[in-house]
Amino acid sequence: MTTLQIADEVAAALAENRPVVALESTILSHGLPAPRNLTVAARLEKVVREAGAVPATIAVLDGVPHIGLSSAQLDRVCTSGDLVKLSLRDLGAAYALGRSGATTVASTTALAHQAGIRVFATGGLGGVHRGARETWDVSADLDVVATTPVLIVCSGVKSILDMGATLEVLETRSVPVVGYQTSRFPAFYRRESEFDVPWRVENPAEAAAVFAAGGRGMLLVNPIPAAFEMDAGLHDRLLAEGLQKLVDQDVRGKDVSPVLLEHFHTASEGVSLDANEELVVNNASVAAATAVALSGELAR
């Protein structure tokens, strides 16, 4: 197994059982345009520190998995333009061939667990794609969260996915889905979907207690801040246009999400980018507070 390169600050925190929050790099390299991505990267690390935890942005650089990035490494992730998107299945090839890549939810979760990090903040979880009965297009994120004891804070899944089927898969795999101050499953750009969550917590201490007692991977779903929620009419129009674009251009497989999200970003004139930034920053803040509470919970 390839040795992890753990940043000194992160390694010290882990050795002393202090709270650490994993952050993915795909949102920086593939989800947000430059130079906004670098600004968001700095904001994410800042809010984690402000809550009393240590940020650990994860990426693979020149075949080496890094847990925690320097300023120069963060800049490289955000500006180089040549990082590939690495899911869990891609890590071995990237290591062996000396490639550089940004980690998805699946690979970030796995690497965080390998490093000993228990809490991970992201934007949205991957899931079952629309039309999966024909395509079998189901994100690796679902298997990883079901088999890896990491608490993932996210704003549900994007509405471009089949939300109901995604929740059914999570239930089948016995993944706890817990709402953070909500009884409804969030829909990324929208605060609520039509689906309920089975459990709800009101604060980081309760979230930490649920995770500590469960002993398995868990989703803490946190709605986008109300001030940045996308207007329902705009959201539904963009979604309908985006789905039609997939048909018109015969887009399939791993290209579906990038094409749909690019349509949202372009056609909303930046509204979706603002929403994306604010929800992931908010998730990082909640994750950090939960990591702090979890450190206290496990120290008892």
mmCIF file of C-alpha atoms in Angstrom:
data_model
loop_
_atom_site.group_PDB
_atom_site.id
_atom_site.type_symbol
_atom_site.label_atom_id
_atom_site.label_comp_id
_atom_site.label_asym_id
_atom_site.label_seq_id
_atom_site.Cartn_x
_atom_site.Cartn_y
_atom_site.Cartn_z
ATOM 1 C CA MET A 1 0.000 0.000 0.000
ATOM 2 C CA THR A 2 1.280 3.442 -0.921
ATOM 3 C CA THR A 3 2.407 5.520 2.061
ATOM 4 C CA LEU A 4 0.365 8.605 2.805
ATOM 5 C CA GLN A 5 2.127 11.969 2.916
ATOM 6 C CA ILE A 6 0.473 13.566 5.946
ATOM 7 C CA ALA A 7 1.124 17.259 6.539
ATOM 8 C CA ASP A 8 2.928 17.999 9.806
ATOM 9 C CA GLU A 9 0.020 19.970 11.267
ATOM 10 C CA VAL A 10 -2.433 17.183 10.478
ATOM 11 C CA ALA A 11 -0.113 14.456 11.752
ATOM 12 C CA ALA A 12 0.395 16.304 15.041
ATOM 13 C CA ALA A 13 -3.350 16.753 15.521
ATOM 14 C CA LEU A 14 -4.032 13.094 14.826
ATOM 15 C CA ALA A 15 -1.270 11.967 17.189
ATOM 16 C CA GLU A 16 -2.767 14.119 19.933
ATOM 17 C CA ASN A 17 -6.363 13.056 19.188
ATOM 18 C CA ARG A 18 -7.331 16.615 18.264
ATOM 19 C CA PRO A 19 -10.142 17.204 15.742
ATOM 20 C CA VAL A 20 -9.344 17.062 12.032
ATOM 21 C CA VAL A 21 -11.704 17.593 9.077
ATOM 22 C CA ALA A 22 -11.003 16.080 5.660
ATOM 23 C CA LEU A 23 -11.803 18.208 2.604
ATOM 24 C CA GLU A 24 -12.005 16.957 -0.979
ATOM 25 C CA SER A 25 -10.112 18.473 -3.892
ATOM 26 C CA THR A 26 -12.429 17.666 -6.800
ATOM 27 C CA ILE A 27 -14.707 20.589 -5.980
ATOM 28 C CA LEU A 28 -11.660 22.845 -6.299
ATOM 29 C CA SER A 29 -10.189 21.427 -9.499
ATOM 30 C CA HIS A 30 -13.360 20.401 -11.344
ATOM 31 C CA GLY A 31 -16.310 22.006 -9.565
ATOM 32 C CA LEU A 32 -15.377 25.683 -9.386
ATOM 33 C CA PRO A 33 -13.630 27.969 -11.890
ATOM 34 C CA ALA A 34 -10.302 29.701 -11.207
ATOM 35 C CA PRO A 35 -9.561 31.930 -9.371
ATOM 36 C CA ARG A 36 -12.753 31.429 -7.362
ATOM 37 C CA ASN A 37 -11.695 27.900 -6.433
ATOM 38 C CA LEU A 38 -8.590 29.176 -4.656
ATOM 39 C CA THR A 39 -10.672 31.665 -2.678
ATOM 40 C CA VAL A 40 -13.058 28.881 -1.672
ATOM 41 C CA ALA A 41 -10.164 26.619 -0.688
ATOM 42 C CA ALA A 42 -8.907 29.306 1.680
ATOM 43 C CA ARG A 43 -12.410 29.903 3.081
ATOM 44 C CA LEU A 44 -12.896 26.202 3.771
ATOM 45 C CA GLU A 45 -9.667 25.881 5.697
ATOM 46 C CA LYS A 46 -10.393 29.124 7.568
ATOM 47 C CA VAL A 47 -13.843 28.084 8.826
ATOM 48 C CA VAL A 48 -12.495 24.720 9.954
ATOM 49 C CA ARG A 49 -9.771 26.428 11.978
ATOM 50 C CA GLU A 50 -12.210 28.950 13.425
ATOM 51 C CA ALA A 51 -14.294 26.086 14.808
ATOM 52 C CA GLY A 52 -11.249 24.590 16.540
ATOM 53 C CA ALA A 53 -10.295 21.813 14.110
ATOM 54 C CA VAL A 54 -7.440 21.228 11.666
ATOM 55 C CA PRO A 55 -8.254 21.145 7.916
ATOM 56 C CA ALA A 56 -6.857 18.348 5.761
ATOM 57 C CA THR A 57 -7.488 18.918 2.070
ATOM 58 C CA ILE A 58 -6.733 15.675 0.224
ATOM 59 C CA ALA A 59 -5.257 15.171 -3.260
ATOM 60 C CA VAL A 60 -2.828 12.943 -5.134
ATOM 61 C CA LEU A 61 0.236 14.759 -6.461
ATOM 62 C CA ASP A 62 2.798 13.027 -8.658
ATOM 63 C CA GLY A 63 1.568 9.641 -7.514
ATOM 64 C CA VAL A 64 1.650 10.472 -3.807
ATOM 65 C CA PRO A 65 -1.541 10.790 -1.712
ATOM 66 C CA HIS A 66 -1.358 13.972 0.364
ATOM 67 C CA ILE A 67 -3.412 14.450 3.517
ATOM 68 C CA GLY A 68 -3.276 18.195 4.082
ATOM 69 C CA LEU A 69 -1.883 20.572 1.472
ATOM 70 C CA SER A 70 0.539 23.484 1.649
ATOM 71 C CA SER A 71 -0.401 26.823 0.092
ATOM 72 C CA ALA A 72 1.675 25.978 -2.980
ATOM 73 C CA GLN A 73 0.000 22.579 -3.306
ATOM 74 C CA LEU A 74 -3.465 24.104 -2.958
ATOM 75 C CA ASP A 75 -2.543 26.600 -5.663
ATOM 76 C CA ARG A 76 -1.450 23.737 -7.900
ATOM 77 C CA VAL A 77 -4.735 21.887 -7.381
ATOM 78 C CA CYS A 78 -6.706 25.026 -8.222
ATOM 79 C CA THR A 79 -4.720 26.371 -11.151
ATOM 80 C CA SER A 80 -2.759 23.620 -12.926
ATOM 81 C CA GLY A 81 -5.701 22.408 -15.011
ATOM 82 C CA ASP A 82 -4.151 18.983 -15.555
ATOM 83 C CA LEU A 83 -5.422 17.057 -12.535
ATOM 84 C CA VAL A 84 -7.527 14.023 -13.347
ATOM 85 C CA LYS A 85 -10.624 13.146 -11.346
ATOM 86 C CA LEU A 86 -9.803 10.228 -9.059
ATOM 87 C CA SER A 87 -12.436 7.977 -7.568
ATOM 88 C CA LEU A 88 -11.457 5.105 -5.280
ATOM 89 C CA ARG A 89 -10.892 2.697 -8.171
ATOM 90 C CA ASP A 90 -8.412 5.107 -9.778
ATOM 91 C CA LEU A 91 -6.006 5.502 -6.877
ATOM 92 C CA GLY A 92 -3.818 2.482 -7.632
ATOM 93 C CA ALA A 93 -3.234 3.568 -11.225
ATOM 94 C CA ALA A 94 -2.489 7.143 -10.168
ATOM 95 C CA TYR A 95 0.048 5.958 -7.582
ATOM 96 C CA ALA A 96 1.771 3.504 -9.898
ATOM 97 C CA LEU A 97 1.924 5.852 -12.886
ATOM 98 C CA GLY A 98 2.905 8.949 -10.911
ATOM 99 C CA ARG A 99 -0.190 10.893 -11.905
ATOM 100 C CA SER A 100 -1.749 13.881 -10.168
ATOM 101 C CA GLY A 101 -5.435 14.017 -9.439
ATOM 102 C CA ALA A 102 -8.222 15.467 -7.344
ATOM 103 C CA THR A 103 -10.094 13.149 -5.035
ATOM 104 C CA THR A 104 -13.857 12.593 -5.168
ATOM 105 C CA VAL A 105 -16.110 11.828 -2.202
ATOM 106 C CA ALA A 106 -15.343 8.109 -2.520
ATOM 107 C CA SER A 107 -11.561 8.420 -2.654
ATOM 108 C CA THR A 108 -11.405 11.233 -0.099
ATOM 109 C CA THR A 109 -13.443 9.156 2.357
ATOM 110 C CA ALA A 110 -11.178 6.152 1.900
ATOM 111 C CA LEU A 111 -7.975 8.182 2.260
ATOM 112 C CA ALA A 112 -9.324 10.057 5.278
ATOM 113 C CA HIS A 113 -10.068 6.762 7.001
ATOM 114 C CA GLN A 114 -6.637 5.408 6.089
ATOM 115 C CA ALA A 115 -5.099 8.474 7.735
ATOM 116 C CA GLY A 116 -7.271 8.156 10.849
ATOM 117 C CA ILE A 117 -9.584 11.118 10.122
ATOM 118 C CA ARG A 118 -13.180 10.553 11.217
ATOM 119 C CA VAL A 119 -15.028 13.589 9.780
ATOM 120 C CA PHE A 120 -15.238 14.784 6.165
ATOM 121 C CA ALA A 121 -17.015 17.842 4.718
ATOM 122 C CA THR A 122 -18.146 17.991 1.111
ATOM 123 C CA GLY A 123 -20.826 19.610 -1.047
ATOM 124 C CA GLY A 124 -23.111 16.827 -2.260
ATOM 125 C CA LEU A 125 -22.924 13.056 -2.252
ATOM 126 C CA GLY A 126 -22.959 11.099 -5.482
ATOM 127 C CA GLY A 127 -25.879 8.745 -6.021
ATOM 128 C CA VAL A 128 -28.074 6.819 -8.405
ATOM 129 C CA HIS A 129 -28.362 8.571 -11.761
ATOM 130 C CA ARG A 130 -31.631 9.056 -13.587
ATOM 131 C CA GLY A 131 -32.171 6.184 -15.965
ATOM 132 C CA ALA A 132 -29.966 3.853 -13.911
ATOM 133 C CA ARG A 133 -32.307 0.943 -14.665
ATOM 134 C CA GLU A 134 -30.831 0.981 -18.159
ATOM 135 C CA THR A 135 -27.358 2.399 -17.563
ATOM 136 C CA TRP A 136 -26.489 0.944 -14.126
ATOM 137 C CA ASP A 137 -24.930 4.344 -13.387
ATOM 138 C CA VAL A 138 -24.556 4.409 -9.604
ATOM 139 C CA SER A 139 -21.877 6.461 -7.846
ATOM 140 C CA ALA A 140 -19.107 4.656 -5.978
ATOM 141 C CA ASP A 141 -19.762 7.121 -3.141
ATOM 142 C CA LEU A 142 -22.652 4.975 -1.905
ATOM 143 C CA ASP A 143 -20.583 1.815 -1.447
ATOM 144 C CA VAL A 144 -17.742 3.697 0.194
ATOM 145 C CA VAL A 145 -19.896 5.452 2.798
ATOM 146 C CA ALA A 146 -21.539 2.093 3.553
ATOM 147 C CA THR A 147 -18.231 0.382 4.238
ATOM 148 C CA THR A 148 -16.059 3.151 5.709
ATOM 149 C CA PRO A 149 -16.532 4.508 9.261
ATOM 150 C CA VAL A 150 -16.346 8.209 8.397
ATOM 151 C CA LEU A 151 -18.965 10.878 9.177
ATOM 152 C CA ILE A 152 -19.693 12.788 5.961
ATOM 153 C CA VAL A 153 -21.330 16.205 6.166
ATOM 154 C CA CYS A 154 -23.069 17.101 2.902
ATOM 155 C CA SER A 155 -26.108 18.939 1.533
ATOM 156 C CA GLY A 156 -27.790 15.753 0.371
ATOM 157 C CA VAL A 157 -27.441 14.919 -3.314
ATOM 158 C CA LYS A 158 -27.862 17.078 -6.399
ATOM 159 C CA SER A 159 -31.342 17.147 -7.901
ATOM 160 C CA ILE A 160 -29.860 15.961 -11.194
ATOM 161 C CA LEU A 161 -29.771 12.498 -9.584
ATOM 162 C CA ASP A 162 -32.559 10.050 -8.772
ATOM 163 C CA MET A 163 -32.937 11.062 -5.143
ATOM 164 C CA GLY A 164 -35.492 8.421 -4.196
ATOM 165 C CA ALA A 165 -33.408 5.576 -5.615
ATOM 166 C CA THR A 166 -30.308 6.973 -3.901
ATOM 167 C CA LEU A 167 -32.047 6.957 -0.528
ATOM 168 C CA GLU A 168 -33.268 3.409 -1.127
ATOM 169 C CA VAL A 169 -29.697 2.246 -1.804
ATOM 170 C CA LEU A 170 -28.472 3.984 1.365
ATOM 171 C CA GLU A 171 -31.215 2.264 3.353
ATOM 172 C CA THR A 172 -30.384 -1.124 1.831
ATOM 173 C CA ARG A 173 -26.720 -0.634 2.752
ATOM 174 C CA SER A 174 -27.694 0.375 6.330
ATOM 175 C CA VAL A 175 -26.167 3.860 6.060
ATOM 176 C CA PRO A 176 -27.493 6.170 8.813
ATOM 177 C CA VAL A 177 -28.902 9.364 7.261
ATOM 178 C CA VAL A 178 -29.260 12.080 9.887
ATOM 179 C CA GLY A 179 -30.680 15.546 9.291
ATOM 180 C CA TYR A 180 -28.839 18.485 10.818
ATOM 181 C CA GLN A 181 -31.610 20.759 12.113
ATOM 182 C CA THR A 182 -33.886 19.408 9.381
ATOM 183 C CA SER A 183 -36.442 16.633 9.008
ATOM 184 C CA ARG A 184 -36.287 16.692 5.206
ATOM 185 C CA PHE A 185 -33.537 15.410 2.951
ATOM 186 C CA PRO A 186 -31.761 18.407 1.338
ATOM 187 C CA ALA A 187 -31.541 18.720 -2.442
ATOM 188 C CA PHE A 188 -28.216 20.579 -2.726
ATOM 189 C CA TYR A 189 -29.312 23.890 -4.298
ATOM 190 C CA ARG A 190 -32.672 23.564 -2.516
ATOM 191 C CA ARG A 191 -33.083 23.221 1.251
ATOM 192 C CA GLU A 192 -35.673 20.471 1.075
ATOM 193 C CA SER A 193 -36.699 17.617 -1.179
ATOM 194 C CA GLU A 194 -39.901 15.593 -1.033
ATOM 195 C CA PHE A 195 -38.149 12.966 1.102
ATOM 196 C CA ASP A 196 -37.932 12.748 4.889
ATOM 197 C CA VAL A 197 -34.856 11.761 6.890
ATOM 198 C CA PRO A 198 -35.237 9.007 9.511
ATOM 199 C CA TRP A 199 -33.310 10.850 12.228
ATOM 200 C CA ARG A 200 -32.672 14.457 13.166
ATOM 201 C CA VAL A 201 -30.129 16.166 15.437
ATOM 202 C CA GLU A 202 -30.085 19.770 16.588
ATOM 203 C CA ASN A 203 -26.404 20.398 17.328
ATOM 204 C CA PRO A 204 -22.853 19.079 16.779
ATOM 205 C CA ALA A 205 -22.822 17.249 20.121
ATOM 206 C CA GLU A 206 -25.846 15.167 19.153
ATOM 207 C CA ALA A 207 -24.378 14.440 15.715
ATOM 208 C CA ALA A 208 -21.098 13.307 17.276
ATOM 209 C CA ALA A 209 -22.911 11.104 19.788
ATOM 210 C CA VAL A 210 -24.926 9.373 17.049
ATOM 211 C CA PHE A 211 -21.799 8.682 15.000
ATOM 212 C CA ALA A 212 -19.793 7.452 18.010
ATOM 213 C CA ALA A 213 -22.591 5.108 19.060
ATOM 214 C CA GLY A 214 -23.197 3.754 15.564
ATOM 215 C CA GLY A 215 -19.626 2.836 14.719
ATOM 216 C CA ARG A 216 -20.127 2.977 10.950
ATOM 217 C CA GLY A 217 -20.200 5.421 8.045
ATOM 218 C CA MET A 218 -22.861 8.100 8.442
ATOM 219 C CA LEU A 219 -24.356 10.953 6.434
ATOM 220 C CA LEU A 220 -25.077 14.188 8.283
ATOM 221 C CA VAL A 221 -27.209 16.119 5.799
ATOM 222 C CA ASN A 222 -27.108 19.884 6.219
ATOM 223 C CA PRO A 223 -29.308 22.197 4.098
ATOM 224 C CA ILE A 224 -27.859 25.106 2.158
ATOM 225 C CA PRO A 225 -28.130 28.404 4.115
ATOM 226 C CA ALA A 226 -31.559 29.923 3.414
ATOM 227 C CA ALA A 227 -30.097 33.147 2.014
ATOM 228 C CA PHE A 228 -28.376 31.227 -0.789
ATOM 229 C CA GLU A 229 -31.084 28.709 -1.675
ATOM 230 C CA MET A 230 -31.824 28.731 -5.397
ATOM 231 C CA ASP A 231 -35.268 29.959 -6.424
ATOM 232 C CA ALA A 232 -37.532 26.974 -7.086
ATOM 233 C CA GLY A 233 -38.666 28.232 -10.490
ATOM 234 C CA LEU A 234 -35.127 28.878 -11.681
ATOM 235 C CA HIS A 235 -33.953 25.518 -10.349
ATOM 236 C CA ASP A 236 -36.709 23.555 -12.076
ATOM 237 C CA ARG A 237 -36.164 25.361 -15.384
ATOM 238 C CA LEU A 238 -32.420 24.743 -15.338
ATOM 239 C CA LEU A 239 -32.930 21.093 -14.470
ATOM 240 C CA ALA A 240 -35.401 20.546 -17.308
ATOM 241 C CA GLU A 241 -33.095 22.318 -19.786
ATOM 242 C CA GLY A 242 -30.096 20.344 -18.579
ATOM 243 C CA LEU A 243 -31.842 16.981 -18.870
ATOM 244 C CA GLN A 244 -32.948 17.845 -22.406
ATOM 245 C CA LYS A 245 -29.363 18.822 -23.232
ATOM 246 C CA LEU A 246 -28.219 15.340 -22.235
ATOM 247 C CA VAL A 247 -30.689 13.815 -24.686
ATOM 248 C CA ASP A 248 -29.823 16.216 -27.493
ATOM 249 C CA GLN A 249 -26.079 15.667 -27.127
ATOM 250 C CA ASP A 250 -26.296 11.938 -26.255
ATOM 251 C CA VAL A 251 -24.325 12.498 -23.058
ATOM 252 C CA ARG A 252 -23.844 9.384 -20.905
ATOM 253 C CA GLY A 253 -21.927 7.917 -18.009
ATOM 254 C CA LYS A 254 -19.369 9.965 -16.139
ATOM 255 C CA ASP A 255 -19.933 12.961 -18.458
ATOM 256 C CA VAL A 256 -23.527 13.478 -17.256
ATOM 257 C CA SER A 257 -22.822 15.345 -14.027
ATOM 258 C CA PRO A 258 -20.176 17.740 -15.453
ATOM 259 C CA VAL A 259 -22.437 18.683 -18.382
ATOM 260 C CA LEU A 260 -25.458 19.284 -16.155
ATOM 261 C CA LEU A 261 -23.524 21.275 -13.581
ATOM 262 C CA GLU A 262 -21.879 23.401 -16.258
ATOM 263 C CA HIS A 263 -25.338 24.186 -17.611
ATOM 264 C CA PHE A 264 -26.479 25.223 -14.124
ATOM 265 C CA HIS A 265 -23.438 27.471 -13.658
ATOM 266 C CA THR A 266 -23.717 29.102 -17.084
ATOM 267 C CA ALA A 267 -27.470 29.453 -17.438
ATOM 268 C CA SER A 268 -27.995 30.689 -13.862
ATOM 269 C CA GLU A 269 -25.448 33.505 -14.437
ATOM 270 C CA GLY A 270 -23.498 32.556 -11.339
ATOM 271 C CA VAL A 271 -26.379 31.873 -8.954
ATOM 272 C CA SER A 272 -25.495 28.177 -8.731
ATOM 273 C CA LEU A 273 -21.814 28.985 -8.141
ATOM 274 C CA ASP A 274 -22.724 31.203 -5.188
ATOM 275 C CA ALA A 275 -24.975 28.455 -3.841
ATOM 276 C CA ASN A 276 -22.282 25.814 -4.298
ATOM 277 C CA GLU A 277 -19.684 27.884 -2.463
ATOM 278 C CA GLU A 278 -21.873 28.813 0.470
ATOM 279 C CA LEU A 279 -23.254 25.351 1.074
ATOM 280 C CA VAL A 280 -19.839 23.677 1.125
ATOM 281 C CA VAL A 281 -18.396 26.371 3.418
ATOM 282 C CA ASN A 282 -21.363 25.900 5.746
ATOM 283 C CA ASN A 283 -20.861 22.130 5.672
ATOM 284 C CA ALA A 284 -17.198 22.579 6.603
ATOM 285 C CA SER A 285 -18.197 24.718 9.576
ATOM 286 C CA VAL A 286 -20.699 22.114 10.796
ATOM 287 C CA ALA A 287 -18.192 19.321 10.197
ATOM 288 C CA ALA A 288 -15.524 21.106 12.221
ATOM 289 C CA ALA A 289 -17.873 21.724 15.147
ATOM 290 C CA THR A 290 -18.924 18.072 15.001
ATOM 291 C CA ALA A 291 -15.293 16.918 14.890
ATOM 292 C CA VAL A 292 -14.574 18.987 17.999
ATOM 293 C CA ALA A 293 -17.574 17.434 19.764
ATOM 294 C CA LEU A 294 -16.531 13.964 18.597
ATOM 295 C CA SER A 295 -13.061 14.374 20.078
ATOM 296 C CA GLY A 296 -14.695 15.125 23.411
ATOM 297 C CA GLU A 297 -17.116 12.221 23.021
ATOM 298 C CA LEU A 298 -14.325 9.717 22.328
ATOM 299 C CA ALA A 299 -12.178 11.076 25.150
ATOM 300 C CA ARG A 300 -14.774 10.147 27.786
#
